[in-house]
Amino acid sequence: MIMPNNLGRQYSLHAEEYKKKACEVLDSGWYILGKEVSAFEEEWARYIGAKYCVGLASGLDALWISFRLLNIGEGDEVIVCANAYIACVMGITMNGATPVFVEPDQYDNIDAEKIEEKVSDKTKAILAVHLYGQSCDMTKIMSLAQKYDLKVVEDCAQSHGNHWNGQTVGTFGDVGCFSFYPSKGCGAFGDAGCIVTNDEELAKKFKVFRNYGSEKRYHNMMVGSNSRLDEMQAGLLRIKLSHLDEFNEERCRIADRYYNEIKNPLIQFPKIRPGADSSWHQFVVHVSGHRDALMGFLKKQEIGTLIHYPIPPHLSEAYSYLGHKKGDFPIAEKYADEVLSLPMYNGMTNDEQQIVINAINEFNAEDVNNEFKG
Ligand SMILES: *Cc1c(COP(=O)(O)O)cnc(C)c1O
């Protein structure tokens, strides 16, 4: 059985290092906001190329706390791609702000050419989601932000260490938000997240907010939250970070093989925008008309695939209150019907890669349709 993602494989590449660190943290007697968190924040900020990093409890927290601290809430609009992950949209709506959707382009990211027509006098920010491991067009987004005086929040949950014109994502906007959910590029062994920023005041606010609004114990400056990164996750993330470039390079090699050896006219390969690179958080192909047939065909051969994402946020039950209907964002809706994420994980063997490639090359829509009819 080949799984779409196999976290145990990545773990087993450096298992002894993780075990040693876990024991160190257990033995330390200090479990929340300690030296591992401070060290990780420093190392992550340096890796990304930002001045400050603040560890948080999840990627969703990074998003909603960003909008909260940027004073974006009720009555405000935030622009986001229509093919986003639902958490991106929740990050906006948890403060009462309204998401304004923009269609994706051929690179599966927000179509920056279509942002301007959605800017109103209520627009306060753009949430730039770097989906699947590839940067958005940050040049265009930053110039629009400047023109209309908008904040820019970057959702880098899927793009740990990606670049736009050589600059690391997360450093363009006011805040860069990261999730360290186990399946993300630099994945924790539980939930974790962080923000990066170059704004010292803002970084300070995040530190206070994540700890009930207090800098000094029992002196609460604001109504905050509990969104602390713990010592265990921070310690383990430091080890993951030390291998992150290797992990990203390994997935690039797998992606290269898929590009070179999958030869099936039914498959549309992912496209990389000039100026961007990809860390292949997901290898997302488009299979127009035959996606579900291919998925079923692969499943029969014990090859697991995933759909990121089957229901665009505007059609999600959670957002029925926004009043959107089917047909409002036809490109995002079409993508939801044709995207398929192929198996992609660190520690994937050559044989496993070959099995996936062979199976996809064998796939023939007519055969499958006949089989389903028979
Ligand atoms: C995973 C993810 C999130 C949410 O992160 P959590 O840590 O699961 O809260 C947000 N945005 C994107 C694009 C993601 O992939």
mmCIF file of C-alpha atoms and ligand atoms in Angstrom:
data_model
loop_
_atom_site.group_PDB
_atom_site.id
_atom_site.type_symbol
_atom_site.label_atom_id
_atom_site.label_comp_id
_atom_site.label_asym_id
_atom_site.label_seq_id
_atom_site.Cartn_x
_atom_site.Cartn_y
_atom_site.Cartn_z
ATOM 1 C CA MET A 1 0.000 0.000 0.000
ATOM 2 C CA ILE A 2 1.390 3.393 -0.999
ATOM 3 C CA MET A 3 -0.048 6.190 1.102
ATOM 4 C CA PRO A 4 -0.541 9.743 -0.184
ATOM 5 C CA ASN A 5 1.719 10.861 2.666
ATOM 6 C CA ASN A 6 3.740 8.756 5.058
ATOM 7 C CA LEU A 7 4.875 10.661 8.129
ATOM 8 C CA GLY A 8 6.510 7.635 9.718
ATOM 9 C CA ARG A 9 8.962 7.481 6.835
ATOM 10 C CA GLN A 10 10.176 11.015 7.356
ATOM 11 C CA TYR A 11 10.446 10.376 11.090
ATOM 12 C CA SER A 12 12.478 7.219 10.585
ATOM 13 C CA LEU A 13 15.117 9.145 8.607
ATOM 14 C CA HIS A 14 16.269 10.824 11.854
ATOM 15 C CA ALA A 15 14.452 8.891 14.589
ATOM 16 C CA GLU A 16 17.352 8.835 17.035
ATOM 17 C CA GLU A 17 17.723 12.623 16.973
ATOM 18 C CA TYR A 18 14.035 13.114 17.800
ATOM 19 C CA LYS A 19 14.125 10.556 20.608
ATOM 20 C CA LYS A 20 17.171 12.176 22.169
ATOM 21 C CA LYS A 21 15.568 15.633 22.048
ATOM 22 C CA ALA A 22 12.257 14.362 23.431
ATOM 23 C CA CYS A 23 14.051 12.853 26.429
ATOM 24 C CA GLU A 24 16.021 16.060 26.932
ATOM 25 C CA VAL A 25 12.812 18.085 27.089
ATOM 26 C CA LEU A 26 11.144 15.565 29.421
ATOM 27 C CA ASP A 27 14.143 15.602 31.722
ATOM 28 C CA SER A 28 14.361 19.410 31.716
ATOM 29 C CA GLY A 29 11.290 19.841 33.928
ATOM 30 C CA TRP A 30 10.232 22.919 31.882
ATOM 31 C CA TYR A 31 7.456 22.418 29.297
ATOM 32 C CA ILE A 32 5.927 25.716 28.172
ATOM 33 C CA LEU A 33 7.671 28.841 26.804
ATOM 34 C CA GLY A 34 11.247 28.019 27.665
ATOM 35 C CA LYS A 35 14.620 27.819 26.023
ATOM 36 C CA GLU A 36 13.547 25.468 23.220
ATOM 37 C CA VAL A 37 10.819 27.879 22.136
ATOM 38 C CA SER A 38 13.187 30.865 22.215
ATOM 39 C CA ALA A 39 15.854 28.948 20.311
ATOM 40 C CA PHE A 40 13.377 27.746 17.709
ATOM 41 C CA GLU A 41 11.947 31.244 17.236
ATOM 42 C CA GLU A 42 15.432 32.596 16.644
ATOM 43 C CA GLU A 43 16.379 29.804 14.245
ATOM 44 C CA TRP A 44 13.121 29.980 12.295
ATOM 45 C CA ALA A 45 13.368 33.776 11.933
ATOM 46 C CA ARG A 46 16.926 33.392 10.645
ATOM 47 C CA TYR A 47 15.947 30.610 8.227
ATOM 48 C CA ILE A 48 13.062 32.619 6.789
ATOM 49 C CA GLY A 49 15.014 35.870 6.798
ATOM 50 C CA ALA A 50 12.653 37.805 9.076
ATOM 51 C CA LYS A 51 13.549 39.820 12.153
ATOM 52 C CA TYR A 52 11.073 38.190 14.531
ATOM 53 C CA CYS A 53 9.295 34.881 14.956
ATOM 54 C CA VAL A 54 6.657 34.138 17.579
ATOM 55 C CA GLY A 55 5.733 30.505 18.244
ATOM 56 C CA LEU A 56 1.999 29.764 18.465
ATOM 57 C CA ALA A 57 -0.225 26.748 18.937
ATOM 58 C CA SER A 58 -1.355 26.290 15.303
ATOM 59 C CA GLY A 59 -1.481 27.733 11.820
ATOM 60 C CA LEU A 60 -5.085 28.781 12.259
ATOM 61 C CA ASP A 61 -4.088 30.717 15.380
ATOM 62 C CA ALA A 62 -1.328 32.424 13.406
ATOM 63 C CA LEU A 63 -3.949 33.583 10.893
ATOM 64 C CA TRP A 64 -6.761 34.754 13.144
ATOM 65 C CA ILE A 65 -4.464 36.389 15.677
ATOM 66 C CA SER A 66 -2.774 38.239 12.803
ATOM 67 C CA PHE A 67 -6.064 39.738 11.660
ATOM 68 C CA ARG A 68 -7.020 40.495 15.254
ATOM 69 C CA LEU A 69 -3.774 42.339 15.956
ATOM 70 C CA LEU A 70 -3.961 44.189 12.637
ATOM 71 C CA ASN A 71 -7.409 45.412 13.793
ATOM 72 C CA ILE A 72 -9.257 43.750 10.945
ATOM 73 C CA GLY A 73 -12.717 42.533 11.914
ATOM 74 C CA GLU A 74 -16.412 43.278 11.593
ATOM 75 C CA GLY A 75 -17.278 45.385 8.549
ATOM 76 C CA ASP A 76 -13.884 44.786 6.931
ATOM 77 C CA GLU A 77 -13.138 42.744 3.822
ATOM 78 C CA VAL A 78 -10.140 40.524 3.184
ATOM 79 C CA ILE A 79 -9.247 39.260 -0.282
ATOM 80 C CA VAL A 80 -8.369 35.559 -0.568
ATOM 81 C CA CYS A 81 -8.191 32.957 -3.343
ATOM 82 C CA ALA A 82 -11.394 31.009 -4.015
ATOM 83 C CA ASN A 83 -9.551 27.659 -3.974
ATOM 84 C CA ALA A 84 -8.099 28.215 -0.492
ATOM 85 C CA TYR A 85 -8.026 25.713 2.334
ATOM 86 C CA ILE A 86 -10.952 26.312 4.679
ATOM 87 C CA ALA A 87 -8.603 27.325 7.534
ATOM 88 C CA CYS A 88 -7.449 30.349 5.506
ATOM 89 C CA VAL A 89 -11.019 31.593 5.358
ATOM 90 C CA MET A 90 -11.680 30.821 9.014
ATOM 91 C CA GLY A 91 -8.631 32.886 9.917
ATOM 92 C CA ILE A 92 -10.454 35.819 8.318
ATOM 93 C CA THR A 93 -13.961 35.183 9.588
ATOM 94 C CA MET A 94 -13.081 34.363 13.213
ATOM 95 C CA ASN A 95 -12.700 38.108 13.785
ATOM 96 C CA GLY A 96 -15.932 38.880 11.963
ATOM 97 C CA ALA A 97 -14.307 40.085 8.732
ATOM 98 C CA THR A 98 -15.730 39.050 5.359
ATOM 99 C CA PRO A 99 -13.721 37.019 2.837
ATOM 100 C CA VAL A 100 -13.851 38.297 -0.740
ATOM 101 C CA PHE A 101 -12.898 35.508 -3.089
ATOM 102 C CA VAL A 102 -10.736 35.816 -6.186
ATOM 103 C CA GLU A 103 -10.360 33.031 -8.753
ATOM 104 C CA PRO A 104 -7.112 31.034 -8.987
ATOM 105 C CA ASP A 105 -4.881 31.176 -12.055
ATOM 106 C CA GLN A 106 -3.134 28.395 -13.978
ATOM 107 C CA TYR A 107 -0.578 28.087 -11.147
ATOM 108 C CA ASP A 108 -3.322 27.170 -8.645
ATOM 109 C CA ASN A 109 -2.714 30.386 -6.695
ATOM 110 C CA ILE A 110 -4.683 33.625 -6.503
ATOM 111 C CA ASP A 111 -4.966 35.325 -9.910
ATOM 112 C CA ALA A 112 -3.319 38.623 -8.985
ATOM 113 C CA GLU A 113 -4.693 40.226 -12.157
ATOM 114 C CA LYS A 114 -8.205 39.782 -10.782
ATOM 115 C CA ILE A 115 -7.605 41.293 -7.347
ATOM 116 C CA GLU A 116 -8.025 44.960 -8.221
ATOM 117 C CA GLU A 117 -11.624 44.590 -9.424
ATOM 118 C CA LYS A 118 -12.502 43.185 -5.962
ATOM 119 C CA VAL A 119 -11.029 46.061 -3.964
ATOM 120 C CA SER A 120 -13.741 48.154 -2.277
ATOM 121 C CA ASP A 121 -13.633 50.850 0.381
ATOM 122 C CA LYS A 122 -14.106 48.075 2.937
ATOM 123 C CA THR A 123 -11.054 46.121 1.801
ATOM 124 C CA LYS A 124 -8.427 46.060 4.530
ATOM 125 C CA ALA A 125 -6.085 43.245 3.565
ATOM 126 C CA ILE A 126 -5.021 40.580 1.113
ATOM 127 C CA LEU A 127 -4.403 37.073 2.427
ATOM 128 C CA ALA A 128 -1.782 35.631 0.062
ATOM 129 C CA VAL A 129 -2.007 31.836 0.341
ATOM 130 C CA HIS A 130 1.063 30.136 -1.113
ATOM 131 C CA LEU A 131 -0.742 26.942 -2.005
ATOM 132 C CA TYR A 132 0.814 23.479 -2.515
ATOM 133 C CA GLY A 133 4.368 24.774 -1.946
ATOM 134 C CA GLN A 134 4.486 27.611 -4.471
ATOM 135 C CA SER A 135 4.627 31.378 -3.979
ATOM 136 C CA CYS A 136 1.907 33.712 -5.225
ATOM 137 C CA ASP A 137 2.866 36.616 -7.494
ATOM 138 C CA MET A 138 4.096 38.765 -4.609
ATOM 139 C CA THR A 139 5.305 41.592 -6.857
ATOM 140 C CA LYS A 140 1.796 42.250 -8.108
ATOM 141 C CA ILE A 141 0.204 41.695 -4.689
ATOM 142 C CA MET A 142 2.581 44.061 -2.889
ATOM 143 C CA SER A 143 2.114 46.775 -5.507
ATOM 144 C CA LEU A 144 -1.685 46.561 -5.152
ATOM 145 C CA ALA A 145 -1.328 46.651 -1.369
ATOM 146 C CA GLN A 146 0.711 49.817 -1.661
ATOM 147 C CA LYS A 147 -1.687 51.422 -4.126
ATOM 148 C CA TYR A 148 -4.756 50.806 -1.924
ATOM 149 C CA ASP A 149 -3.030 50.909 1.474
ATOM 150 C CA LEU A 150 -3.889 47.299 2.334
ATOM 151 C CA LYS A 151 -2.261 44.976 4.848
ATOM 152 C CA VAL A 152 -0.789 41.779 3.478
ATOM 153 C CA VAL A 153 -0.859 38.542 5.463
ATOM 154 C CA GLU A 154 0.944 35.588 3.907
ATOM 155 C CA ASP A 155 -0.273 32.059 4.580
ATOM 156 C CA CYS A 156 2.921 30.017 4.268
ATOM 157 C CA ALA A 157 1.509 26.865 5.890
ATOM 158 C CA GLN A 158 2.337 24.867 2.747
ATOM 159 C CA SER A 159 5.424 26.791 1.691
ATOM 160 C CA HIS A 160 8.200 26.404 4.231
ATOM 161 C CA GLY A 161 11.307 27.848 2.624
ATOM 162 C CA ASN A 162 9.825 28.794 -0.741
ATOM 163 C CA HIS A 163 10.892 31.873 -2.636
ATOM 164 C CA TRP A 164 9.576 34.591 -4.858
ATOM 165 C CA ASN A 165 12.395 36.054 -6.951
ATOM 166 C CA GLY A 166 14.887 34.671 -4.452
ATOM 167 C CA GLN A 167 13.231 36.149 -1.352
ATOM 168 C CA THR A 168 11.693 33.746 1.150
ATOM 169 C CA VAL A 169 7.905 33.809 1.403
ATOM 170 C CA GLY A 170 6.582 35.151 4.679
ATOM 171 C CA THR A 171 8.852 38.221 4.459
ATOM 172 C CA PHE A 172 6.879 40.240 1.895
ATOM 173 C CA GLY A 173 3.757 41.128 3.843
ATOM 174 C CA ASP A 174 3.108 42.535 7.306
ATOM 175 C CA VAL A 175 2.962 39.029 8.774
ATOM 176 C CA GLY A 176 3.906 35.565 7.528
ATOM 177 C CA CYS A 177 1.842 32.743 9.057
ATOM 178 C CA PHE A 178 3.131 29.191 9.367
ATOM 179 C CA SER A 179 1.522 25.929 10.418
ATOM 180 C CA PHE A 180 3.666 23.078 11.707
ATOM 181 C CA TYR A 181 0.854 20.534 11.512
ATOM 182 C CA PRO A 182 2.585 17.129 11.138
ATOM 183 C CA SER A 183 2.079 16.878 7.362
ATOM 184 C CA LYS A 184 3.511 20.338 6.584
ATOM 185 C CA GLY A 185 7.045 20.825 5.259
ATOM 186 C CA CYS A 186 8.538 21.361 8.703
ATOM 187 C CA GLY A 187 6.018 19.295 10.612
ATOM 188 C CA ALA A 188 5.746 18.972 14.375
ATOM 189 C CA PHE A 189 4.628 15.859 16.257
ATOM 190 C CA GLY A 190 1.349 17.478 17.159
ATOM 191 C CA ASP A 191 -0.107 20.936 16.566
ATOM 192 C CA ALA A 192 2.119 24.002 16.302
ATOM 193 C CA GLY A 193 2.461 27.228 14.328
ATOM 194 C CA CYS A 194 4.178 30.600 14.297
ATOM 195 C CA ILE A 195 4.256 34.021 12.717
ATOM 196 C CA VAL A 196 7.206 35.958 11.361
ATOM 197 C CA THR A 197 7.360 39.734 10.984
ATOM 198 C CA ASN A 198 9.863 42.555 10.732
ATOM 199 C CA ASP A 199 7.676 44.802 12.900
ATOM 200 C CA GLU A 200 9.027 44.816 16.448
ATOM 201 C CA GLU A 201 5.856 46.269 18.015
ATOM 202 C CA LEU A 202 3.676 43.706 16.288
ATOM 203 C CA ALA A 203 5.955 40.828 17.329
ATOM 204 C CA LYS A 204 5.666 42.014 20.912
ATOM 205 C CA LYS A 205 1.875 42.067 20.654
ATOM 206 C CA PHE A 206 1.840 38.466 19.436
ATOM 207 C CA LYS A 207 3.975 37.406 22.406
ATOM 208 C CA VAL A 208 1.609 39.090 24.831
ATOM 209 C CA PHE A 209 -1.552 37.901 23.066
ATOM 210 C CA ARG A 210 -0.541 34.230 22.968
ATOM 211 C CA ASN A 211 -0.197 34.188 26.752
ATOM 212 C CA TYR A 212 -3.558 35.598 27.962
ATOM 213 C CA GLY A 213 -2.443 39.107 27.130
ATOM 214 C CA SER A 214 0.252 39.177 29.741
ATOM 215 C CA GLU A 215 3.924 39.941 29.533
ATOM 216 C CA LYS A 216 4.335 39.752 33.273
ATOM 217 C CA ARG A 217 2.484 36.982 35.079
ATOM 218 C CA TYR A 218 -0.991 38.062 36.306
ATOM 219 C CA HIS A 219 -0.626 41.514 34.701
ATOM 220 C CA ASN A 220 -2.936 41.343 31.708
ATOM 221 C CA MET A 221 -2.603 44.188 29.222
ATOM 222 C CA MET A 222 -5.245 42.933 26.814
ATOM 223 C CA VAL A 223 -7.758 40.152 26.319
ATOM 224 C CA GLY A 224 -5.587 37.524 24.737
ATOM 225 C CA SER A 225 -5.701 33.824 24.101
ATOM 226 C CA ASN A 226 -3.803 30.699 24.994
ATOM 227 C CA SER A 227 -1.781 29.945 21.900
ATOM 228 C CA ARG A 228 1.602 28.893 23.208
ATOM 229 C CA LEU A 229 4.084 26.720 21.391
ATOM 230 C CA ASP A 230 5.275 24.082 23.840
ATOM 231 C CA GLU A 231 8.849 23.068 24.583
ATOM 232 C CA MET A 232 8.454 19.537 23.229
ATOM 233 C CA GLN A 233 7.200 20.669 19.816
ATOM 234 C CA ALA A 234 9.743 23.506 19.657
ATOM 235 C CA GLY A 235 12.613 21.157 20.488
ATOM 236 C CA LEU A 236 11.513 18.620 17.882
ATOM 237 C CA LEU A 237 10.906 21.369 15.317
ATOM 238 C CA ARG A 238 14.505 22.537 15.757
ATOM 239 C CA ILE A 239 15.618 19.125 14.517
ATOM 240 C CA LYS A 240 13.119 19.167 11.660
ATOM 241 C CA LEU A 241 14.368 22.624 10.674
ATOM 242 C CA SER A 242 17.963 21.399 10.592
ATOM 243 C CA HIS A 243 16.861 18.923 7.882
ATOM 244 C CA LEU A 244 14.290 21.076 6.108
ATOM 245 C CA ASP A 245 16.433 21.880 3.072
ATOM 246 C CA GLU A 246 17.176 18.157 2.604
ATOM 247 C CA PHE A 247 13.470 17.352 2.880
ATOM 248 C CA ASN A 248 12.567 19.998 0.292
ATOM 249 C CA GLU A 249 15.312 18.815 -2.079
ATOM 250 C CA GLU A 250 14.229 15.204 -1.798
ATOM 251 C CA ARG A 251 10.640 16.098 -2.735
ATOM 252 C CA CYS A 252 11.968 18.129 -5.679
ATOM 253 C CA ARG A 253 13.722 15.007 -6.954
ATOM 254 C CA ILE A 254 10.488 13.020 -6.695
ATOM 255 C CA ALA A 255 8.643 15.812 -8.535
ATOM 256 C CA ASP A 256 11.289 15.741 -11.290
ATOM 257 C CA ARG A 257 10.722 12.032 -11.735
ATOM 258 C CA TYR A 258 6.967 12.537 -11.991
ATOM 259 C CA TYR A 259 7.479 15.253 -14.621
ATOM 260 C CA ASN A 260 9.907 13.160 -16.647
ATOM 261 C CA GLU A 261 8.384 9.726 -16.395
ATOM 262 C CA ILE A 262 4.629 10.184 -16.224
ATOM 263 C CA LYS A 263 3.549 10.075 -19.833
ATOM 264 C CA ASN A 264 -0.197 10.115 -19.980
ATOM 265 C CA PRO A 265 -2.034 12.714 -22.042
ATOM 266 C CA LEU A 266 -4.893 12.764 -19.514
ATOM 267 C CA ILE A 267 -2.615 14.280 -16.874
ATOM 268 C CA GLN A 268 -2.000 18.023 -16.704
ATOM 269 C CA PHE A 269 1.148 18.690 -14.713
ATOM 270 C CA PRO A 270 1.472 21.447 -12.122
ATOM 271 C CA LYS A 271 2.895 24.682 -13.529
ATOM 272 C CA ILE A 272 5.480 26.828 -11.787
ATOM 273 C CA ARG A 273 5.220 30.579 -12.232
ATOM 274 C CA PRO A 274 8.412 32.252 -13.478
ATOM 275 C CA GLY A 275 9.984 33.776 -10.341
ATOM 276 C CA ALA A 276 8.594 31.109 -8.014
ATOM 277 C CA ASP A 277 9.984 27.774 -6.870
ATOM 278 C CA SER A 278 8.127 24.850 -5.331
ATOM 279 C CA SER A 279 8.888 22.750 -2.263
ATOM 280 C CA TRP A 280 6.260 20.268 -3.481
ATOM 281 C CA HIS A 281 4.199 20.245 -0.351
ATOM 282 C CA GLN A 282 1.757 18.558 -2.721
ATOM 283 C CA PHE A 283 2.232 17.388 -6.299
ATOM 284 C CA VAL A 284 -1.154 18.393 -7.648
ATOM 285 C CA VAL A 285 -2.108 17.297 -11.154
ATOM 286 C CA HIS A 286 -5.306 18.255 -12.955
ATOM 287 C CA VAL A 287 -7.268 15.449 -14.588
ATOM 288 C CA SER A 288 -10.114 17.001 -16.496
ATOM 289 C CA GLY A 289 -13.197 14.779 -16.598
ATOM 290 C CA HIS A 290 -11.476 11.627 -15.349
ATOM 291 C CA ARG A 291 -10.164 12.575 -11.901
ATOM 292 C CA ASP A 292 -12.436 10.290 -9.906
ATOM 293 C CA ALA A 293 -11.851 7.432 -12.342
ATOM 294 C CA LEU A 294 -8.077 7.797 -11.964
ATOM 295 C CA MET A 295 -8.394 7.999 -8.201
ATOM 296 C CA GLY A 296 -10.427 4.779 -8.151
ATOM 297 C CA PHE A 297 -8.041 3.076 -10.586
ATOM 298 C CA LEU A 298 -5.067 3.912 -8.351
ATOM 299 C CA LYS A 299 -6.913 2.878 -5.215
ATOM 300 C CA LYS A 300 -7.502 -0.582 -6.708
ATOM 301 C CA GLN A 301 -3.742 -0.877 -7.045
ATOM 302 C CA GLU A 302 -3.352 0.229 -3.436
ATOM 303 C CA ILE A 303 -2.071 3.689 -4.297
ATOM 304 C CA GLY A 304 -3.605 6.396 -2.134
ATOM 305 C CA THR A 305 -4.206 9.918 -3.430
ATOM 306 C CA LEU A 306 -5.942 12.956 -1.950
ATOM 307 C CA ILE A 307 -8.000 15.898 -3.196
ATOM 308 C CA HIS A 308 -6.875 19.349 -2.049
ATOM 309 C CA TYR A 309 -9.691 20.434 -1.874
ATOM 310 C CA PRO A 310 -12.980 18.861 -2.982
ATOM 311 C CA ILE A 311 -15.276 21.707 -1.841
ATOM 312 C CA PRO A 312 -14.265 25.341 -2.407
ATOM 313 C CA PRO A 313 -14.885 27.443 0.744
ATOM 314 C CA HIS A 314 -17.681 29.505 -0.869
ATOM 315 C CA LEU A 315 -19.708 26.283 -1.313
ATOM 316 C CA SER A 316 -18.897 24.921 2.115
ATOM 317 C CA GLU A 317 -21.818 24.566 4.528
ATOM 318 C CA ALA A 318 -19.834 26.600 7.058
ATOM 319 C CA TYR A 319 -19.991 29.592 4.716
ATOM 320 C CA SER A 320 -23.544 29.281 3.461
ATOM 321 C CA TYR A 321 -24.211 32.524 5.382
ATOM 322 C CA LEU A 322 -22.118 34.411 2.825
ATOM 323 C CA GLY A 323 -24.824 33.627 0.270
ATOM 324 C CA HIS A 324 -22.631 32.332 -2.535
ATOM 325 C CA LYS A 325 -23.952 29.753 -4.974
ATOM 326 C CA LYS A 326 -22.565 27.215 -7.414
ATOM 327 C CA GLY A 327 -21.271 29.021 -10.480
ATOM 328 C CA ASP A 328 -20.006 32.090 -8.595
ATOM 329 C CA PHE A 329 -16.361 31.011 -8.952
ATOM 330 C CA PRO A 330 -16.326 28.630 -11.916
ATOM 331 C CA ILE A 331 -12.542 28.235 -12.093
ATOM 332 C CA ALA A 332 -12.186 27.301 -8.417
ATOM 333 C CA GLU A 333 -15.171 24.958 -8.791
ATOM 334 C CA LYS A 334 -13.633 23.332 -11.873
ATOM 335 C CA TYR A 335 -10.333 22.873 -10.028
ATOM 336 C CA ALA A 336 -12.153 21.205 -7.122
ATOM 337 C CA ASP A 337 -13.433 18.610 -9.631
ATOM 338 C CA GLU A 338 -10.109 17.944 -11.350
ATOM 339 C CA VAL A 339 -7.225 18.283 -8.866
ATOM 340 C CA LEU A 340 -5.489 15.182 -7.533
ATOM 341 C CA SER A 341 -2.511 15.057 -5.160
ATOM 342 C CA LEU A 342 -0.137 12.214 -6.002
ATOM 343 C CA PRO A 343 1.830 10.388 -3.284
ATOM 344 C CA MET A 344 4.682 12.651 -2.175
ATOM 345 C CA TYR A 345 6.656 12.227 1.023
ATOM 346 C CA ASN A 346 10.175 12.100 2.367
ATOM 347 C CA GLY A 347 11.527 8.598 2.477
ATOM 348 C CA MET A 348 9.464 7.500 -0.554
ATOM 349 C CA THR A 349 11.486 4.709 -2.171
ATOM 350 C CA ASN A 350 12.443 4.555 -5.854
ATOM 351 C CA ASP A 351 10.301 1.431 -6.162
ATOM 352 C CA GLU A 352 7.293 3.224 -4.723
ATOM 353 C CA GLN A 353 7.811 6.105 -7.126
ATOM 354 C CA GLN A 354 8.044 3.627 -10.002
ATOM 355 C CA ILE A 355 4.814 1.898 -8.979
ATOM 356 C CA VAL A 356 2.956 5.230 -8.988
ATOM 357 C CA ILE A 357 4.446 6.245 -12.349
ATOM 358 C CA ASN A 358 3.651 2.893 -13.987
ATOM 359 C CA ALA A 359 0.102 2.850 -12.685
ATOM 360 C CA ILE A 360 -0.635 6.361 -13.962
ATOM 361 C CA ASN A 361 0.901 5.526 -17.331
ATOM 362 C CA GLU A 362 -1.387 2.496 -17.599
ATOM 363 C CA PHE A 363 -4.487 4.506 -16.859
ATOM 364 C CA ASN A 364 -6.775 4.849 -19.814
ATOM 365 C CA ALA A 365 -10.082 6.618 -19.362
ATOM 366 C CA GLU A 366 -11.965 4.435 -21.827
ATOM 367 C CA ASP A 367 -10.954 1.229 -20.074
ATOM 368 C CA VAL A 368 -12.016 2.610 -16.771
ATOM 369 C CA ASN A 369 -15.337 3.904 -18.087
ATOM 370 C CA ASN A 370 -16.068 0.524 -19.698
ATOM 371 C CA GLU A 371 -15.173 -1.252 -16.498
ATOM 372 C CA PHE A 372 -17.503 0.966 -14.469
ATOM 373 C CA LYS A 373 -20.343 0.401 -16.947
ATOM 374 C CA GLY A 374 -19.738 -3.369 -17.087
HETATM 375 C C1 LIG B 1 -2.606 23.585 7.346
HETATM 376 C C2 LIG B 1 -3.036 24.894 6.861
HETATM 377 C C3 LIG B 1 -3.582 25.864 7.712
HETATM 378 C C4 LIG B 1 -3.959 25.587 9.139
HETATM 379 O O1 LIG B 1 -2.926 25.169 9.945
HETATM 380 P P1 LIG B 1 -3.257 24.366 11.305
HETATM 381 O O2 LIG B 1 -1.931 24.287 11.975
HETATM 382 O O3 LIG B 1 -3.812 23.049 10.912
HETATM 383 O O4 LIG B 1 -4.222 25.187 12.086
HETATM 384 C C5 LIG B 1 -3.858 27.107 7.190
HETATM 385 N N1 LIG B 1 -3.637 27.399 5.903
HETATM 386 C C6 LIG B 1 -3.144 26.478 5.040
HETATM 387 C C7 LIG B 1 -2.908 26.866 3.621
HETATM 388 C C8 LIG B 1 -2.848 25.194 5.482
HETATM 389 O O5 LIG B 1 -2.370 24.301 4.607
#
